[in-house]
Amino acid sequence: MENMLGPGGAAKGNPIYEVMGVTRAWRYSKERMQKLIDDGLVVQTKPGTVPMEKKYLDQSKGVQVGTWWDDISMVRGWSHEKLGYNTQKPETLLERIIQASSNEGDLVADFFCGSGTTGAVAERLGRRWLMCYLGRFAIQIARQQLRQVIDYAEGIECRRTIQLGYFGERFAGNCGNCDNCLQPRSLQDWTIEAQKFLSCVARCKERYGMTYIIEVLRGSKEKRILANRHDQLSTYGIGKDHTADEWRTLGRSLLHQGLMDETTDGYSVLKLNALSWEVLRKQRTVYISLPNRPTVVQSASTEAKANAEMLFDLLRKLRKQIADEQAVPPYVVFADSSLRLMAQLQPQTIDDFSQISGVGSHKLARYGPRFVETIRKFCQEQEEI
C-alpha cells in the first residue's frame, strides 16, 4: 500500500477533490485517480479512512524480490533490546545481514550515528568493527570514563592498582614507582565504614550510583530518596559522622581494591561481588589512605567544620535547583571548589561573595543574590541556636 496524498498539500499545487468520500489534496490528477479506481488499485480499509494505492513488488524499480524475511519482529517499546531510537534495527536482522556479507574476523563498518547495535552484533559474531556512535548512551559512557580519569587523578592508592583494575586485573599494591607509593599516606582501618557503605548498597538493591548511596548514608532529604522510601532504611543517616568527600574516598578505594564493582554502561551503578560479602561477613579488613588535610582545616573546631559541611550541602541543593531550572549540568552554575569556599568563608554581602574564586561578573549578577540569601539565612539560624 502506498500513500496517495500530495506532498505539501494544496499549497504545492496538488489538486483537491473527493475520493471515496474523503476530500484531500492528492498527488494524481482526477483522471488518473479514476483510472486507478477502475483498475481496482485504490483500496479503502473502512469508510472515512484515506484511500491507499495498491502496488505489487513486480511494479517496483530494480530487481524483483524473490524471497524476503517475514519472521523478524520490529523493535517495539517492550522489546528487551529497545534502546530508545526510532530507527533501531532488530538484532536478528543485523545478524543475518552481517553473516551474509562477511566472514568471521572481517571488519564491519557502520558510520551512521545510531544505537550502536551493529557493533554489538558484529562483536558477538566474531567480527572486528568500526562504528560512529554519538548517541546519548555514548555520551553517558564518555562521562563515566571522564569520571574514571578524575578518580585516577585523585586516587590515593597505588597507581598501578588503579590502572590494572580498569582492565579487570588485580594488583596487591605498592609498585614502588608511583607518587602514592613513593610518598605513602598512613593507612586507616575503615572496615566498619566499609560495612556501612556496602550494606547501604545492598539495601538499595544495587540499583544506584555512589552519590546516591552517600546521600542515603548522610541522611539527605532529597526528594528521590524520600520518594523511594530509603529514609526508612536502617543505613539511612548512619554516616553523618563523615563528610561526603570522605565517603567518596572510601567508595573509590573499594572499587580500586576490587571490593565492589561498578557497571560500565554509563550509569555507574554500584554492585556487590564476592569480596564485598567477605567484608560484610567480617572476613576481610579494609584499610584506606585518607588524603592529608591542610593544617588550617585540622585546627578548625569540630563545630565550625560541621557548620561548613551543612552549608555546603545547602549550597549544593540550591545549585542543583538552579541547574534544573536552566537545564544545565550543576557544574555550569558553580564548581564544588567554589561552593566549599562559600561554605568556609560564608560571605553575607554581594561584595564579599564576589571575592570567591570562580565567581565572575556574569555569575555574580545571575546567581549571587540567591546564594548570598541562602548563606545569610543559614548564618542567622546558627546564631539563634
XYZ file of C-alpha atoms in Angstrom:
385
model
C 0.000 0.000 0.000
C 1.252 3.482 -0.858
C 0.114 6.897 0.299
C -1.550 8.982 -2.480
C -1.670 12.340 -0.656
C 0.104 15.192 -2.407
C 3.393 16.237 -0.769
C 2.952 19.712 0.730
C -0.825 19.643 0.299
C -2.732 22.238 -1.711
C -0.022 24.832 -1.110
C 2.222 22.898 -3.502
C -0.403 22.884 -6.258
C -1.767 19.386 -5.652
C -5.393 19.039 -6.856
C -8.170 18.873 -4.257
C -11.161 16.617 -4.873
C -13.161 13.806 -3.269
C -12.175 10.141 -3.443
C -14.423 7.524 -1.806
C -15.957 10.167 0.472
C -12.614 11.690 1.519
C -11.606 15.155 0.294
C -7.865 15.782 0.256
C -5.063 17.239 -1.856
C -3.926 14.271 -3.989
C -0.742 13.635 -5.899
C -2.630 12.408 -9.003
C -4.947 14.199 -11.393
C -8.665 13.402 -11.224
C -8.479 11.413 -14.475
C -5.557 9.230 -13.350
C -7.186 8.645 -9.969
C -10.366 7.439 -11.704
C -8.336 5.019 -13.838
C -6.674 3.583 -10.729
C -10.117 3.126 -9.146
C -11.427 1.421 -12.311
C -8.407 -0.926 -12.315
C -9.088 -1.857 -8.662
C -5.830 -0.331 -7.423
C -7.383 2.055 -4.855
C -8.258 0.484 -1.500
C -10.134 1.904 1.481
C -9.895 -0.252 4.608
C -13.068 1.219 6.109
C -15.392 4.179 5.393
C -13.850 7.547 6.231
C -10.217 6.416 6.080
C -7.804 7.810 3.487
C -7.719 5.566 0.389
C -4.365 3.958 -0.450
C -2.870 2.828 -3.742
C -2.290 -0.901 -4.095
C 1.140 -1.737 -5.524
C 2.906 -5.028 -6.227
C 6.564 -5.964 -5.918
C 6.941 -6.504 -9.669
C 5.976 -2.861 -10.223
C 8.932 -1.571 -8.177
C 12.110 -0.332 -9.839
C 15.148 -2.572 -9.753
C 15.399 -6.338 -9.374
C 12.228 -8.109 -8.321
C 12.373 -9.526 -4.820
C 12.412 -13.301 -4.917
C 12.418 -14.061 -1.195
C 12.138 -11.952 1.917
C 12.337 -12.391 5.679
C 8.957 -12.322 7.323
C 9.992 -13.843 10.661
C 11.803 -10.803 12.122
C 9.883 -8.747 14.644
C 10.181 -4.964 14.861
C 11.902 -3.364 17.860
C 8.949 -2.221 19.940
C 8.712 -0.330 23.216
C 8.544 -3.533 25.248
C 11.361 -5.319 23.390
C 14.252 -6.382 25.619
C 16.722 -4.852 23.151
C 14.951 -1.453 22.989
C 17.415 1.427 23.464
C 15.221 4.406 22.665
C 15.983 5.008 18.984
C 13.141 5.199 16.458
C 15.419 3.850 13.722
C 16.905 0.999 15.751
C 17.227 -2.183 13.674
C 16.343 -5.601 15.147
C 19.404 -7.593 16.185
C 18.142 -10.627 14.248
C 18.102 -8.570 11.044
C 21.621 -7.258 11.680
C 22.871 -10.790 12.402
C 21.615 -12.066 9.045
C 22.981 -9.098 7.113
C 26.435 -9.391 8.734
C 26.546 -13.175 8.312
C 25.532 -12.898 4.661
C 28.036 -10.168 3.807
C 31.144 -11.012 5.857
C 33.223 -13.779 7.361
C 34.497 -14.205 10.894
C 37.389 -11.827 11.506
C 36.298 -9.368 8.790
C 35.905 -5.666 9.533
C 32.320 -4.379 9.713
C 31.948 -0.601 9.386
C 28.810 1.397 10.208
C 29.182 5.183 10.143
C 25.571 6.076 10.888
C 25.093 7.627 14.345
C 22.640 5.234 15.939
C 22.085 2.962 18.873
C 25.341 1.013 18.463
C 23.575 -2.327 17.992
C 25.515 -3.031 14.779
C 28.780 -3.012 16.700
C 27.345 -5.202 19.461
C 26.090 -7.780 16.956
C 29.370 -7.703 14.989
C 31.293 -8.329 18.224
C 29.034 -11.266 19.058
C 29.610 -12.800 15.609
C 33.389 -12.579 15.895
C 33.845 -9.636 13.524
C 36.049 -6.665 14.030
C 34.052 -3.468 13.889
C 34.337 0.278 13.405
C 31.372 2.403 14.438
C 30.419 6.066 14.580
C 28.355 6.261 17.761
C 27.289 9.681 19.064
C 24.016 8.774 20.751
C 23.022 9.649 24.298
C 24.320 6.304 25.567
C 27.758 7.064 24.127
C 27.698 10.414 25.902
C 26.807 8.703 29.197
C 29.677 6.253 28.777
C 32.057 9.107 27.896
C 31.021 10.944 31.062
C 31.622 7.816 33.110
C 35.071 7.394 31.563
C 35.830 11.034 32.363
C 34.835 10.387 35.998
C 37.192 7.394 36.000
C 40.028 9.639 34.807
C 39.242 12.048 37.654
C 39.138 9.131 40.115
C 42.558 8.053 38.871
C 43.988 11.561 39.237
C 42.563 11.973 42.744
C 43.201 8.367 43.767
C 45.416 7.767 46.800
C 46.072 4.071 46.200
C 48.936 2.641 44.185
C 48.570 3.940 40.619
C 49.331 0.513 39.187
C 46.497 -0.996 41.221
C 44.063 1.508 39.683
C 45.424 1.013 36.148
C 45.257 -2.777 36.208
C 41.876 -2.676 37.944
C 40.482 -0.734 34.979
C 41.343 -3.725 32.759
C 39.891 -6.244 35.206
C 43.215 -7.332 36.726
C 44.189 -7.278 40.389
C 47.417 -5.983 41.920
C 48.156 -6.080 45.627
C 49.623 -2.571 45.561
C 52.952 -0.905 46.417
C 54.616 -0.858 43.000
C 57.376 1.318 44.489
C 57.407 3.637 41.496
C 54.289 5.850 41.531
C 53.844 9.033 43.585
C 51.434 7.391 46.011
C 53.882 4.572 46.746
C 56.941 6.833 46.968
C 55.098 9.200 49.336
C 52.673 6.857 51.103
C 49.973 8.154 53.412
C 49.188 6.401 56.658
C 46.605 3.622 56.374
C 43.446 3.664 58.474
C 41.161 0.778 59.352
C 37.807 1.660 57.806
C 36.268 -1.791 57.949
C 33.197 -0.643 59.887
C 32.636 2.257 57.493
C 33.081 -0.110 54.540
C 30.449 -2.426 56.029
C 28.076 0.515 56.352
C 28.720 1.565 52.759
C 28.309 -1.933 51.287
C 25.267 -2.615 53.438
C 23.657 0.543 52.082
C 24.380 -0.600 48.513
C 22.723 -3.942 49.287
C 19.674 -2.389 50.988
C 19.214 -0.098 47.977
C 19.008 -3.273 45.858
C 22.257 -2.457 43.978
C 20.386 -0.022 41.726
C 22.131 3.320 42.396
C 25.419 5.137 41.989
C 27.924 6.382 44.523
C 26.458 9.867 45.022
C 23.033 8.452 45.861
C 24.459 5.919 48.346
C 26.459 8.667 50.088
C 23.356 10.856 50.362
C 21.444 7.980 51.986
C 24.307 7.351 54.425
C 24.415 11.033 55.374
C 20.655 11.327 55.839
C 19.837 13.564 52.895
C 16.257 14.836 52.488
C 16.411 14.715 48.681
C 13.017 14.138 47.055
C 14.187 10.994 45.256
C 15.364 9.396 48.490
C 12.088 10.175 50.220
C 10.055 9.006 47.216
C 11.945 5.692 47.213
C 11.342 5.447 50.997
C 15.053 4.957 51.536
C 14.832 7.272 54.532
C 13.314 4.233 56.270
C 16.350 2.011 55.685
C 18.492 1.046 58.660
C 21.522 2.550 56.897
C 19.846 5.947 56.413
C 21.787 8.652 58.253
C 24.369 6.317 59.831
C 27.216 8.123 58.054
C 26.733 11.668 59.307
C 29.994 11.451 61.240
C 31.986 11.595 57.991
C 31.974 14.136 55.175
C 30.716 13.355 51.702
C 34.300 13.579 50.394
C 35.479 11.005 52.936
C 32.700 8.616 51.916
C 33.595 9.200 48.270
C 37.223 8.400 49.032
C 36.104 5.161 50.654
C 33.878 4.305 47.679
C 36.716 4.873 45.221
C 39.045 2.802 47.351
C 36.559 -0.081 47.469
C 36.377 -0.001 43.663
C 40.156 0.226 43.252
C 40.728 -2.673 45.662
C 38.143 -4.824 43.890
C 35.910 -4.921 46.966
C 32.974 -3.555 44.971
C 32.056 -3.343 41.278
C 30.572 -0.606 39.093
C 28.641 -1.029 35.855
C 30.327 0.290 32.699
C 27.155 1.112 30.730
C 27.354 4.818 31.518
C 25.126 4.751 34.601
C 27.867 3.809 37.144
C 25.603 1.615 39.278
C 27.363 0.046 42.271
C 27.269 -3.742 42.556
C 28.449 -6.138 45.254
C 30.814 -9.001 44.463
C 32.225 -11.975 46.357
C 34.807 -9.804 48.148
C 32.078 -7.367 49.185
C 30.338 -10.130 51.084
C 33.609 -11.114 52.777
C 33.790 -7.566 54.156
C 30.146 -7.665 55.265
C 30.708 -11.031 56.986
C 33.765 -9.641 58.842
C 36.078 -11.976 56.925
C 38.179 -9.169 55.423
C 39.655 -5.964 56.843
C 39.533 -2.764 54.812
C 42.355 -0.243 55.001
C 42.268 3.044 53.118
C 44.510 6.081 52.827
C 42.744 9.341 53.517
C 44.220 12.470 51.926
C 46.216 14.728 54.237
C 44.143 17.732 55.238
C 45.596 21.257 55.384
C 46.752 22.433 58.795
C 44.088 25.155 58.846
C 41.360 22.580 58.486
C 42.936 20.351 61.117
C 42.981 23.166 63.647
C 39.409 24.271 62.972
C 36.849 23.473 65.610
C 34.529 20.499 65.191
C 31.511 22.793 65.306
C 32.871 25.063 62.550
C 33.573 22.063 60.317
C 30.098 20.684 60.912
C 28.516 24.049 60.068
C 30.594 24.380 56.911
C 29.539 20.895 55.825
C 25.855 21.624 56.448
C 26.086 24.886 54.500
C 27.910 23.093 51.695
C 25.006 20.633 51.405
C 22.519 23.518 51.289
C 24.502 25.260 48.573
C 24.716 22.041 46.553
C 20.929 21.693 46.704
C 20.490 25.307 45.615
C 22.932 24.733 42.750
C 21.007 21.618 41.672
C 17.725 23.541 41.776
C 19.124 26.332 39.603
C 20.721 23.818 37.205
C 17.389 22.013 36.786
C 15.623 25.330 36.126
C 18.125 26.152 33.387
C 18.502 22.577 32.084
C 22.287 22.623 32.510
C 24.719 20.428 34.495
C 25.303 21.667 38.095
C 28.993 22.404 37.487
C 27.982 25.068 34.935
C 26.489 27.079 37.825
C 29.410 26.704 40.256
C 32.154 24.142 40.783
C 32.374 22.172 44.042
C 35.565 24.055 44.922
C 33.680 27.377 44.785
C 30.855 26.006 46.932
C 33.360 24.815 49.544
C 34.908 28.283 49.733
C 31.435 29.763 50.172
C 30.714 27.288 52.974
C 34.013 28.092 54.719
C 34.069 31.892 54.285
C 30.263 32.355 54.467
C 30.053 35.701 52.584
C 26.864 37.569 53.505
C 27.139 40.513 51.100
C 27.414 40.706 47.330
C 30.818 42.380 47.623
C 32.184 39.579 49.800
C 30.594 36.980 47.546
C 32.347 38.464 44.508
C 35.728 37.651 46.103
C 35.056 33.883 45.968
C 37.186 32.058 43.406
C 35.042 31.052 40.424
C 32.548 33.908 40.824
C 32.825 36.173 37.779
C 30.738 39.228 36.980
C 28.208 37.196 34.966
C 27.668 34.565 37.669
C 27.677 37.238 40.369
C 24.758 39.034 38.715
C 22.901 35.878 37.792
C 23.329 33.707 40.886
C 24.802 35.943 43.590
C 21.594 37.182 45.271
C 20.143 33.677 45.744
C 23.365 32.224 47.135
C 24.014 35.195 49.428
C 20.444 34.984 50.756
C 20.873 31.256 51.473
C 24.180 31.852 53.281
C 22.775 34.789 55.264
C 19.713 32.798 56.337
C 21.898 29.852 57.394
C 24.180 32.065 59.487
C 21.182 33.707 61.225
C 19.753 30.289 62.084
C 23.081 29.178 63.552
C 23.277 32.306 65.731
C 19.810 31.608 67.127
C 20.695 28.061 68.152
